[in-house]
Amino acid sequence: MVQKSKPPAAANEPKRRGRPRAYEPDVALGKALDLFRTQGFAATSLDDLSEATGMNRPSLYGAFGDKRELYIKSYQRYREDARASMIAIFRQEMPVRQRLERIYAAALNIYLSGETGPRGCFTVVTAASEAVGDPEIRAMVLEGLSELDKAFASCFRRAKEKGELPDSADPAALAQLASATVHSIAIRSRARVSRKELEGIVKGAIDVMVGVKP
Amino acid sequence: MVQKSKPPAAANEPKRRGRPRAYEPDVALGKALDLFRTQGFAATSLDDLSEATGMNRPSLYGAFGDKRELYIKSYQRYREDARASMIAIFRQEMPVRQRLERIYAAALNIYLSGETGPRGCFTVVTAASEAVGDPEIRAMVLEGLSELDKAFASCFRRAKEKGELPDSADPAALAQLASATVHSIAIRSRARVSRKELEGIVKGAIDVMVGVKP
DNA sequence: TGATTTTTGTACCATATCGCAAAATAATCC
DNA sequence: GGATTATTTTGCGATATGGTACAAAAATCA
């Protein structure tokens, strides 16, 4: 039930008043996210979360609110992380094909990571469970889905402007296909389809979207 | 707690010995499937199932086994139904585009049906939840995924033979894109994306896969 | 009619679950 | 050192959960 031995004494924080926390909120949230990603909301108990985070239930409650709030915060954290790794890829200038390859490689790294096996995409997992019954969560999922669509759309628009794609190419349609490929490998990864096979799917999809590599 | 008033006296059955069942296994399984599809395994309690099926728990247990077995049987039932509606579309001869349109229309009907709102694809829902932790269920999901891949692949192969697709077309890659589109609309439907929008995604995907309609 | 068989309905058990109250602990402030 | 503040720890309580035992019920069989 102990998370760390020595607090890194965050230099910026002025001076906390009462008993010092025995956990770091960030790493605790990360552990919670890990659990939720693999097991989902309903199948994850507060005891599970307590054990994984190293915080007992009242502390968990105090820090993050109830189970649902913790789930939401975990999901937000996931989105931030995912967005960060995507933005990095979008910043640099490179050919479409290469950009797509990098995006999918990053996605696969996220989806296949996990000590107990691959866990897929948390947006997809959440869509498949809580999204139907919880309007607030559903709104977040929708946002996550459309964010990806938009990123791909801008990617294809840029490519078209640079002449990498024929005039007939429809960036919006290509973007939704690119997103669909992401959703598909997310699903398949949870069924333990091998990385090799997933990479094959990605390659085939890219070939159809931007033309077979010369 | 009563499911029907009059048993339809199934003409084929010879003569059952003891007290007659107060439920029809088929409709009960259908109700269980409905619940599992919307809520998932963990979030569905035996009480929920008992109420929905009109059977009390001991009867449920006697008829289908424990909760997990009931889930598995529900999933098998779902797959049989889905397969039946696909086979019908594959039997008739028609242009690829039309065949694809029909397949996606059938899929959307399944995904968007439901009294309390859209429920998506049960294979996808199961992949996103139980598949990671339960090898037997995972195997069934894998089979469901690859069955769809194969159906699409044969669809594109036929189209290529008939000259509807260019020689350069790769049926396997196209099939995986077609499957990906199915997965994607399944996910999106659970986030309550409108039917209109989903149909737009489908149209865009078909255009990319078999060429824009002349 | 009475024995037999199958299913239902009630009640129950052991455990898990979520959430919280209250006391103990460890730091700072004065 | 004592007051204050923030956090941990222990433990509880109300309910939900999956599963089952057992008697009552409803049919057939002889």
Coordinates of C-alpha atoms (C1' of nucleotides) in Angstrom, one line a residue:
Chain A
M1 CA 0.0 0.0 0.0
V2 CA 2.9 2.3 -0.4
Q3 CA 3.6 3.8 -3.8
K4 CA 7.0 5.6 -3.4
S5 CA 9.7 5.8 -0.9
K6 CA 10.8 9.3 -1.5
P7 CA 8.7 12.1 -2.8
P8 CA 10.6 13.9 -5.5
A9 CA 10.0 17.1 -3.6
A10 CA 8.6 18.9 -6.6
A11 CA 10.7 22.1 -6.5
N12 CA 7.9 24.3 -7.8
E13 CA 5.4 23.5 -5.1
P14 CA 5.6 26.1 -2.3
K15 CA 5.0 24.0 0.8
R16 CA 2.2 21.7 1.4
R17 CA 0.5 22.1 4.8
G18 CA -0.7 18.8 6.3
R19 CA 0.5 15.3 6.2
P20 CA 2.3 14.6 2.9
R21 CA 0.7 12.5 0.3
A22 CA 2.0 8.9 0.1
Y23 CA 1.3 8.8 -3.6
E24 CA 1.9 10.9 -6.7
P25 CA -1.4 11.7 -8.3
D26 CA 0.0 11.3 -11.8
V27 CA 1.4 7.8 -11.4
A28 CA -1.7 6.8 -9.5
L29 CA -3.9 8.0 -12.4
G30 CA -1.7 6.1 -14.8
K31 CA -2.2 2.9 -12.9
A32 CA -5.9 3.4 -12.8
L33 CA -5.9 4.0 -16.5
D34 CA -4.0 0.8 -17.0
L35 CA -6.6 -1.2 -15.2
F36 CA -9.6 0.5 -16.8
R37 CA -8.0 0.0 -20.2
T38 CA -7.8 -3.7 -19.8
Q39 CA -10.8 -4.5 -17.8
G40 CA -13.3 -1.7 -18.5
F41 CA -15.3 0.2 -16.1
A42 CA -17.8 -2.3 -14.7
A43 CA -15.3 -5.1 -14.3
T44 CA -12.8 -3.0 -12.3
S45 CA -13.6 -2.8 -8.6
L46 CA -12.4 -0.1 -6.2
D47 CA -10.3 -2.7 -4.5
D48 CA -8.6 -3.4 -7.8
L49 CA -7.9 0.3 -8.2
S50 CA -6.8 0.6 -4.6
E51 CA -4.3 -2.2 -5.0
A52 CA -3.0 -1.0 -8.3
T53 CA -2.6 2.6 -7.3
G54 CA -1.2 1.9 -3.9
M55 CA -3.9 4.2 -2.4
N56 CA -6.6 3.0 -0.1
R57 CA -10.2 3.8 -1.1
P58 CA -10.7 6.9 1.0
S59 CA -7.6 8.4 -0.5
L60 CA -8.7 7.5 -4.0
Y61 CA -12.0 9.0 -3.3
G62 CA -10.5 12.2 -1.9
A63 CA -8.1 12.6 -4.8
F64 CA -10.3 11.7 -7.8
G65 CA -13.9 11.4 -6.7
D66 CA -15.9 8.3 -7.2
K67 CA -15.3 5.5 -9.6
R68 CA -17.0 7.2 -12.5
E69 CA -15.0 10.4 -12.0
L70 CA -11.8 8.4 -11.8
Y71 CA -12.8 6.7 -15.1
I72 CA -13.4 10.1 -16.7
K73 CA -10.1 11.5 -15.5
S74 CA -8.3 8.4 -16.7
Y75 CA -9.8 8.7 -20.1
Q76 CA -8.9 12.4 -20.3
R77 CA -5.3 11.5 -19.4
Y78 CA -5.3 8.8 -22.1
R79 CA -6.5 11.3 -24.7
E80 CA -3.9 13.8 -23.7
D81 CA -1.1 11.3 -24.1
A82 CA -2.4 10.0 -27.4
R83 CA -2.8 13.5 -28.7
A84 CA 0.7 14.4 -27.7
S85 CA 2.2 11.5 -29.6
M86 CA 0.1 12.4 -32.7
I87 CA 0.9 16.1 -32.6
A88 CA 4.6 15.3 -32.7
I89 CA 4.1 13.4 -36.0
F90 CA 2.0 16.1 -37.5
R91 CA 4.5 18.9 -36.8
Q92 CA 7.3 17.7 -39.0
E93 CA 7.1 17.9 -42.8
M94 CA 7.2 14.5 -44.6
P95 CA 5.5 12.6 -47.4
V96 CA 1.9 11.3 -46.7
R97 CA 2.9 7.7 -46.8
Q98 CA 5.6 8.2 -44.2
R99 CA 3.3 10.3 -42.0
L100 CA 0.6 7.6 -42.1
E101 CA 3.2 4.9 -41.4
R102 CA 4.3 6.8 -38.3
I103 CA 0.8 7.5 -37.1
Y104 CA -0.1 3.8 -37.3
A105 CA 3.2 2.8 -35.7
A106 CA 2.5 5.1 -32.8
A107 CA -1.1 3.7 -32.6
L108 CA 0.1 0.1 -32.5
N109 CA 2.6 0.9 -29.8
I110 CA -0.2 2.3 -27.7
Y111 CA -2.6 -0.6 -28.4
L112 CA -0.1 -3.4 -28.0
S113 CA 1.5 -2.1 -24.8
G114 CA 0.6 -3.6 -21.5
E115 CA 2.1 -6.0 -19.1
T116 CA -0.7 -8.5 -19.3
G117 CA -1.2 -8.3 -23.0
P118 CA -2.5 -5.8 -25.6
R119 CA -5.3 -3.5 -24.6
G120 CA -6.3 -1.7 -27.7
C121 CA -7.6 1.9 -27.8
F122 CA -9.4 3.3 -24.8
T123 CA -11.7 5.4 -26.9
V124 CA -12.9 2.3 -28.7
V125 CA -13.2 0.4 -25.4
T126 CA -15.2 3.2 -23.9
A127 CA -17.4 3.5 -27.0
A128 CA -18.1 -0.2 -26.7
S129 CA -19.2 0.0 -23.1
E130 CA -20.0 3.1 -21.2
A131 CA -20.7 5.4 -24.2
V132 CA -24.2 4.1 -24.8
G133 CA -25.5 4.7 -21.3
D134 CA -23.6 7.8 -20.1
P135 CA -24.2 11.0 -22.1
E136 CA -21.1 12.8 -20.6
I137 CA -18.8 10.0 -21.4
R138 CA -20.4 9.5 -24.8
A139 CA -19.7 13.2 -25.6
M140 CA -16.0 12.7 -24.8
V141 CA -15.8 9.6 -27.0
L142 CA -17.4 11.5 -29.9
E143 CA -14.9 14.2 -29.5
G144 CA -12.1 11.6 -29.5
L145 CA -13.4 10.0 -32.7
S146 CA -13.8 13.3 -34.5
E147 CA -10.5 14.6 -33.4
L148 CA -8.9 11.6 -35.2
D149 CA -11.0 12.2 -38.2
K150 CA -9.9 15.8 -38.4
A151 CA -6.3 15.0 -38.0
F152 CA -6.4 12.5 -40.8
A153 CA -8.4 14.9 -43.0
S154 CA -5.9 17.7 -42.6
C155 CA -3.2 15.2 -43.4
F156 CA -4.8 14.2 -46.7
R157 CA -5.6 17.8 -47.5
R158 CA -2.0 18.7 -47.2
A159 CA -1.0 15.8 -49.3
K160 CA -3.4 16.8 -52.0
E161 CA -2.1 20.4 -52.0
K162 CA 1.4 19.1 -52.4
G163 CA 0.3 17.0 -55.4
E164 CA 0.9 13.7 -53.7
L165 CA -2.7 12.7 -54.3
P166 CA -4.8 12.9 -57.5
D167 CA -7.3 15.7 -57.9
S168 CA -10.1 13.2 -57.6
A169 CA -9.0 12.2 -54.1
D170 CA -11.6 13.0 -51.4
P171 CA -9.7 13.9 -48.2
A172 CA -12.7 13.5 -45.9
A173 CA -13.5 10.0 -47.2
L174 CA -9.9 9.0 -47.0
A175 CA -9.7 10.3 -43.5
Q176 CA -12.7 8.2 -42.4
L177 CA -11.1 5.2 -44.0
A178 CA -7.9 6.0 -42.2
S179 CA -9.8 6.3 -38.9
A180 CA -11.6 3.1 -39.6
T181 CA -8.3 1.3 -40.0
V182 CA -7.3 2.7 -36.6
H183 CA -10.5 1.4 -35.1
S184 CA -10.1 -1.9 -36.8
I185 CA -6.5 -2.6 -35.5
A186 CA -7.7 -1.4 -32.0
I187 CA -10.4 -4.1 -32.0
R188 CA -8.2 -6.7 -33.5
S189 CA -5.4 -6.1 -31.1
R190 CA -7.7 -6.9 -28.2
A191 CA -8.4 -10.2 -29.9
R192 CA -4.6 -10.8 -29.8
V193 CA -4.1 -10.5 -33.5
S194 CA -0.3 -10.4 -33.9
R195 CA 1.6 -7.3 -34.5
K196 CA 2.9 -8.6 -37.8
E197 CA -0.6 -9.2 -39.0
L198 CA -1.8 -5.8 -37.8
E199 CA 1.1 -4.2 -39.7
G200 CA 0.1 -6.0 -42.8
I201 CA -3.4 -4.6 -42.5
V202 CA -2.0 -1.1 -42.1
K203 CA 0.3 -1.5 -45.1
G204 CA -2.6 -2.7 -47.2
A205 CA -4.8 0.2 -46.1
I206 CA -2.1 2.7 -46.9
D207 CA -1.6 1.2 -50.3
V208 CA -5.2 1.6 -51.1
M209 CA -5.4 5.1 -49.7
V210 CA -2.4 6.7 -51.2
G211 CA -1.5 4.3 -53.9
V212 CA 0.9 1.4 -54.0
K213 CA 4.5 2.4 -53.3
P214 CA 6.3 2.7 -56.7
Chain B
M1 CA -42.1 -13.2 -14.2
V2 CA -44.3 -14.8 -16.9
Q3 CA -43.1 -14.8 -20.5
K4 CA -46.0 -16.2 -22.4
S5 CA -49.6 -17.1 -21.8
K6 CA -49.8 -20.0 -24.2
P7 CA -47.1 -22.3 -25.3
P8 CA -47.3 -22.7 -29.0
A9 CA -47.4 -26.5 -28.5
A10 CA -44.5 -27.2 -30.7
A11 CA -45.9 -29.8 -33.0
N12 CA -42.7 -31.7 -33.4
E13 CA -41.9 -32.4 -29.8
P14 CA -43.2 -35.8 -28.8
K15 CA -44.4 -35.1 -25.3
R16 CA -42.4 -33.6 -22.5
R17 CA -42.6 -35.4 -19.2
G18 CA -42.7 -33.0 -16.2
R19 CA -44.0 -29.6 -15.5
P20 CA -44.0 -27.5 -18.7
R21 CA -41.6 -24.7 -19.1
A22 CA -43.0 -21.2 -18.6
Y23 CA -40.6 -19.7 -21.1
E24 CA -39.4 -20.3 -24.6
P25 CA -35.7 -20.8 -24.6
D26 CA -35.3 -19.0 -27.9
V27 CA -37.0 -15.8 -26.9
A28 CA -35.4 -15.8 -23.5
L29 CA -32.0 -16.1 -25.2
G30 CA -32.9 -13.2 -27.4
K31 CA -33.8 -11.0 -24.4
A32 CA -30.5 -11.9 -22.8
L33 CA -28.6 -11.1 -25.9
D34 CA -30.4 -7.7 -26.0
L35 CA -29.2 -6.9 -22.5
F36 CA -25.6 -8.1 -23.0
R37 CA -25.4 -6.2 -26.3
T38 CA -26.2 -2.9 -24.6
Q39 CA -24.6 -3.3 -21.2
G40 CA -21.8 -5.8 -21.7
F41 CA -21.1 -8.8 -19.6
A42 CA -19.9 -7.2 -16.3
A43 CA -22.5 -4.5 -16.1
T44 CA -25.4 -7.0 -16.6
S45 CA -26.5 -8.7 -13.4
L46 CA -28.4 -11.9 -13.1
D47 CA -31.3 -9.9 -11.7
D48 CA -31.4 -7.9 -14.9
L49 CA -31.3 -11.0 -17.0
S50 CA -33.9 -12.6 -14.8
E51 CA -36.3 -9.7 -15.2
A52 CA -35.7 -9.3 -19.0
T53 CA -36.1 -13.0 -19.8
G54 CA -39.0 -13.5 -17.4
M55 CA -37.2 -16.5 -15.9
N56 CA -36.1 -16.6 -12.4
R57 CA -32.5 -17.3 -11.7
P58 CA -32.7 -21.0 -11.0
S59 CA -34.5 -21.5 -14.3
L60 CA -31.9 -19.4 -16.1
Y61 CA -29.2 -21.4 -14.6
G62 CA -30.9 -24.7 -15.5
A63 CA -31.5 -23.7 -19.0
F64 CA -28.3 -21.9 -20.0
G65 CA -25.7 -22.5 -17.2
D66 CA -24.0 -19.7 -15.4
K67 CA -23.7 -16.1 -16.5
R68 CA -20.6 -16.7 -18.7
E69 CA -22.2 -19.6 -20.5
L70 CA -25.3 -17.5 -21.1
Y71 CA -23.1 -14.8 -22.5
I72 CA -21.4 -17.3 -24.8
K73 CA -24.7 -18.7 -26.0
S74 CA -26.0 -15.2 -26.6
Y75 CA -23.0 -14.4 -28.7
Q76 CA -23.3 -17.6 -30.7
R77 CA -26.9 -16.7 -31.3
Y78 CA -25.9 -13.2 -32.5
R79 CA -23.4 -14.6 -34.8
E80 CA -25.9 -17.1 -36.3
D81 CA -28.3 -14.3 -36.9
A82 CA -25.7 -12.0 -38.4
R83 CA -24.3 -14.7 -40.6
A84 CA -27.8 -15.6 -41.9
S85 CA -28.5 -12.0 -43.1
M86 CA -25.1 -11.9 -44.8
I87 CA -25.4 -15.2 -46.6
A88 CA -28.7 -14.0 -48.1
I89 CA -26.8 -11.1 -49.7
F90 CA -24.0 -13.2 -50.9
R91 CA -26.2 -15.8 -52.6
Q92 CA -27.6 -13.5 -55.3
E93 CA -25.6 -12.2 -58.2
M94 CA -25.2 -8.5 -58.4
P95 CA -22.5 -5.8 -59.0
V96 CA -19.9 -5.3 -56.3
R97 CA -21.1 -1.8 -55.4
Q98 CA -24.6 -3.0 -54.9
R99 CA -23.5 -6.0 -52.9
L100 CA -21.4 -3.7 -50.6
E101 CA -24.3 -1.3 -50.2
R102 CA -26.6 -4.1 -49.1
I103 CA -24.1 -5.5 -46.7
Y104 CA -23.6 -2.2 -45.0
A105 CA -27.3 -1.5 -45.0
A106 CA -27.8 -4.8 -43.2
A107 CA -25.0 -4.1 -40.8
L108 CA -26.5 -0.6 -40.0
N109 CA -29.9 -2.2 -39.3
I110 CA -28.3 -4.5 -36.8
Y111 CA -26.2 -1.9 -35.2
L112 CA -28.8 0.8 -34.9
S113 CA -31.6 -1.4 -33.7
G114 CA -32.6 -1.5 -30.1
E115 CA -35.4 0.0 -28.0
T116 CA -33.1 2.1 -25.8
G117 CA -30.8 3.2 -28.5
P118 CA -28.2 1.9 -30.9
R119 CA -26.0 -1.0 -29.7
G120 CA -23.4 -1.6 -32.3
C121 CA -21.8 -4.9 -33.1
F122 CA -21.7 -7.6 -30.5
T123 CA -18.4 -8.9 -31.8
V124 CA -16.9 -5.5 -31.4
V125 CA -18.4 -5.0 -28.0
T126 CA -17.1 -8.4 -26.9
A127 CA -13.6 -7.7 -28.4
A128 CA -13.5 -4.5 -26.4
S129 CA -14.3 -6.2 -23.1
E130 CA -14.2 -9.9 -22.4
A131 CA -11.9 -10.9 -25.3
V132 CA -8.7 -9.8 -23.5
G133 CA -9.3 -11.9 -20.4
D134 CA -11.1 -15.0 -21.6
P135 CA -9.3 -17.2 -24.1
E136 CA -12.5 -19.1 -25.2
I137 CA -14.4 -15.9 -25.8
R138 CA -11.4 -14.4 -27.5
A139 CA -11.3 -17.4 -29.9
M140 CA -14.9 -16.8 -30.8
V141 CA -14.3 -13.2 -31.5
L142 CA -11.3 -13.9 -33.7
E143 CA -13.4 -16.3 -35.7
G144 CA -16.1 -13.7 -36.0
L145 CA -13.6 -11.1 -37.3
S146 CA -12.0 -13.4 -39.8
E147 CA -15.3 -14.7 -41.0
L148 CA -16.2 -11.1 -42.1
D149 CA -12.7 -10.7 -43.6
K150 CA -13.2 -13.8 -45.7
A151 CA -16.7 -12.9 -46.8
F152 CA -15.5 -9.5 -48.1
A153 CA -12.4 -11.1 -49.7
S154 CA -14.5 -13.5 -51.7
C155 CA -16.7 -10.6 -52.7
F156 CA -13.8 -8.6 -54.1
R157 CA -12.3 -11.6 -55.7
R158 CA -15.5 -12.3 -57.6
A159 CA -15.7 -8.7 -58.6
K160 CA -12.1 -8.8 -59.9
E161 CA -12.9 -11.9 -61.9
K162 CA -15.9 -10.3 -63.4
G163 CA -13.7 -7.3 -64.4
E164 CA -15.4 -4.9 -62.1
L165 CA -12.1 -4.0 -60.5
P166 CA -8.7 -3.2 -62.0
D167 CA -6.0 -5.9 -62.2
S168 CA -4.0 -4.0 -59.7
A169 CA -6.8 -4.4 -57.0
D170 CA -5.8 -6.4 -54.0
P171 CA -8.9 -8.3 -52.8
A172 CA -7.4 -9.1 -49.4
A173 CA -6.4 -5.5 -48.7
L174 CA -9.8 -4.2 -49.9
A175 CA -11.5 -6.8 -47.7
Q176 CA -9.7 -5.6 -44.6
L177 CA -10.6 -2.0 -45.4
A178 CA -14.2 -3.1 -45.9
S179 CA -14.1 -4.9 -42.5
A180 CA -12.5 -1.9 -41.0
T181 CA -15.4 0.2 -42.2
V182 CA -17.8 -2.2 -40.5
H183 CA -15.8 -1.9 -37.3
S184 CA -15.8 1.8 -37.5
I185 CA -19.5 2.2 -38.0
A186 CA -20.1 -0.2 -35.2
I187 CA -18.0 1.9 -32.8
R188 CA -19.5 5.1 -34.0
S189 CA -23.0 3.9 -33.7
R190 CA -22.5 3.3 -30.0
A191 CA -21.4 6.9 -29.7
R192 CA -24.8 7.7 -31.3
V193 CA -23.5 9.0 -34.6
S194 CA -26.5 9.5 -36.7
R195 CA -27.6 7.0 -39.3
K196 CA -27.2 9.7 -42.0
E197 CA -23.6 10.3 -41.1
L198 CA -22.9 6.6 -40.9
E199 CA -24.3 6.2 -44.4
G200 CA -22.1 8.9 -45.6
I201 CA -19.0 7.1 -44.2
V202 CA -20.1 3.9 -45.9
K203 CA -20.6 5.7 -49.2
G204 CA -17.2 7.3 -49.0
A205 CA -15.6 4.0 -48.2
I206 CA -17.3 2.3 -51.1
D207 CA -16.2 5.0 -53.5
V208 CA -12.6 4.6 -52.5
M209 CA -12.8 0.8 -52.6
V210 CA -14.5 0.2 -55.9
G211 CA -14.2 3.7 -57.5
V212 CA -16.6 6.6 -57.6
K213 CA -19.8 5.7 -59.3
P214 CA -19.7 7.0 -62.9
Chain C
dT1 C1' -55.6 -42.2 -8.0
dG2 C1' -50.9 -42.2 -6.9
dA3 C1' -46.0 -42.3 -8.4
dT4 C1' -42.7 -40.0 -11.3
dT5 C1' -40.6 -36.3 -13.6
dT6 C1' -39.5 -31.7 -14.7
dT7 C1' -39.8 -26.9 -13.8
dT8 C1' -41.0 -23.0 -10.9
dG9 C1' -40.8 -20.0 -6.9
dT10 C1' -39.0 -18.6 -2.5
dA11 C1' -35.6 -18.1 0.4
dC12 C1' -31.1 -18.1 1.5
dC13 C1' -25.7 -17.9 1.7
dA14 C1' -21.3 -16.2 1.2
dT15 C1' -19.0 -12.8 -0.8
dA16 C1' -18.1 -8.5 -3.2
dT17 C1' -19.0 -3.8 -3.9
dC18 C1' -19.2 1.2 -3.2
dG19 C1' -19.0 4.7 -0.4
dC20 C1' -18.0 6.9 4.0
dA21 C1' -17.2 8.1 9.1
dA22 C1' -14.0 8.5 12.6
dA23 C1' -9.7 8.1 14.5
dA24 C1' -4.7 8.0 13.9
dT25 C1' -0.6 10.1 11.7
dA26 C1' 2.6 13.5 9.9
dA27 C1' 3.7 17.5 8.2
dT28 C1' 3.6 23.1 8.8
dC29 C1' 2.6 27.4 11.3
dC30 C1' 2.9 30.4 15.3
Chain D
dG1 C1' 5.6 22.8 22.2
dG2 C1' 0.8 23.2 20.8
dA3 C1' -2.6 24.4 17.2
dT4 C1' -3.8 23.6 12.6
dT5 C1' -4.1 21.2 8.3
dA6 C1' -4.0 17.5 5.2
dT7 C1' -3.7 12.9 4.5
dT8 C1' -3.7 7.9 5.8
dT9 C1' -5.7 4.0 8.0
dT10 C1' -9.1 1.1 9.9
dG11 C1' -13.3 -0.4 9.9
dC12 C1' -18.1 -0.3 9.1
dG13 C1' -22.7 -0.4 6.8
dA14 C1' -26.0 -0.9 3.4
dT15 C1' -26.7 -3.0 -0.7
dA16 C1' -25.8 -5.9 -4.8
dT17 C1' -24.1 -10.0 -6.7
dG18 C1' -23.6 -14.8 -8.4
dG19 C1' -25.1 -19.0 -7.2
dT20 C1' -27.9 -22.8 -4.9
dA21 C1' -31.0 -25.7 -1.7
dC22 C1' -35.5 -27.0 -1.2
dA23 C1' -40.3 -27.3 -1.2
dA24 C1' -44.4 -26.5 -4.1
dA25 C1' -46.5 -26.9 -8.6
dA26 C1' -47.8 -29.0 -12.9
dA27 C1' -47.5 -32.0 -16.2
dT28 C1' -47.2 -37.4 -17.7
dC29 C1' -47.4 -42.4 -16.8
dA30 C1' -49.3 -46.6 -15.0

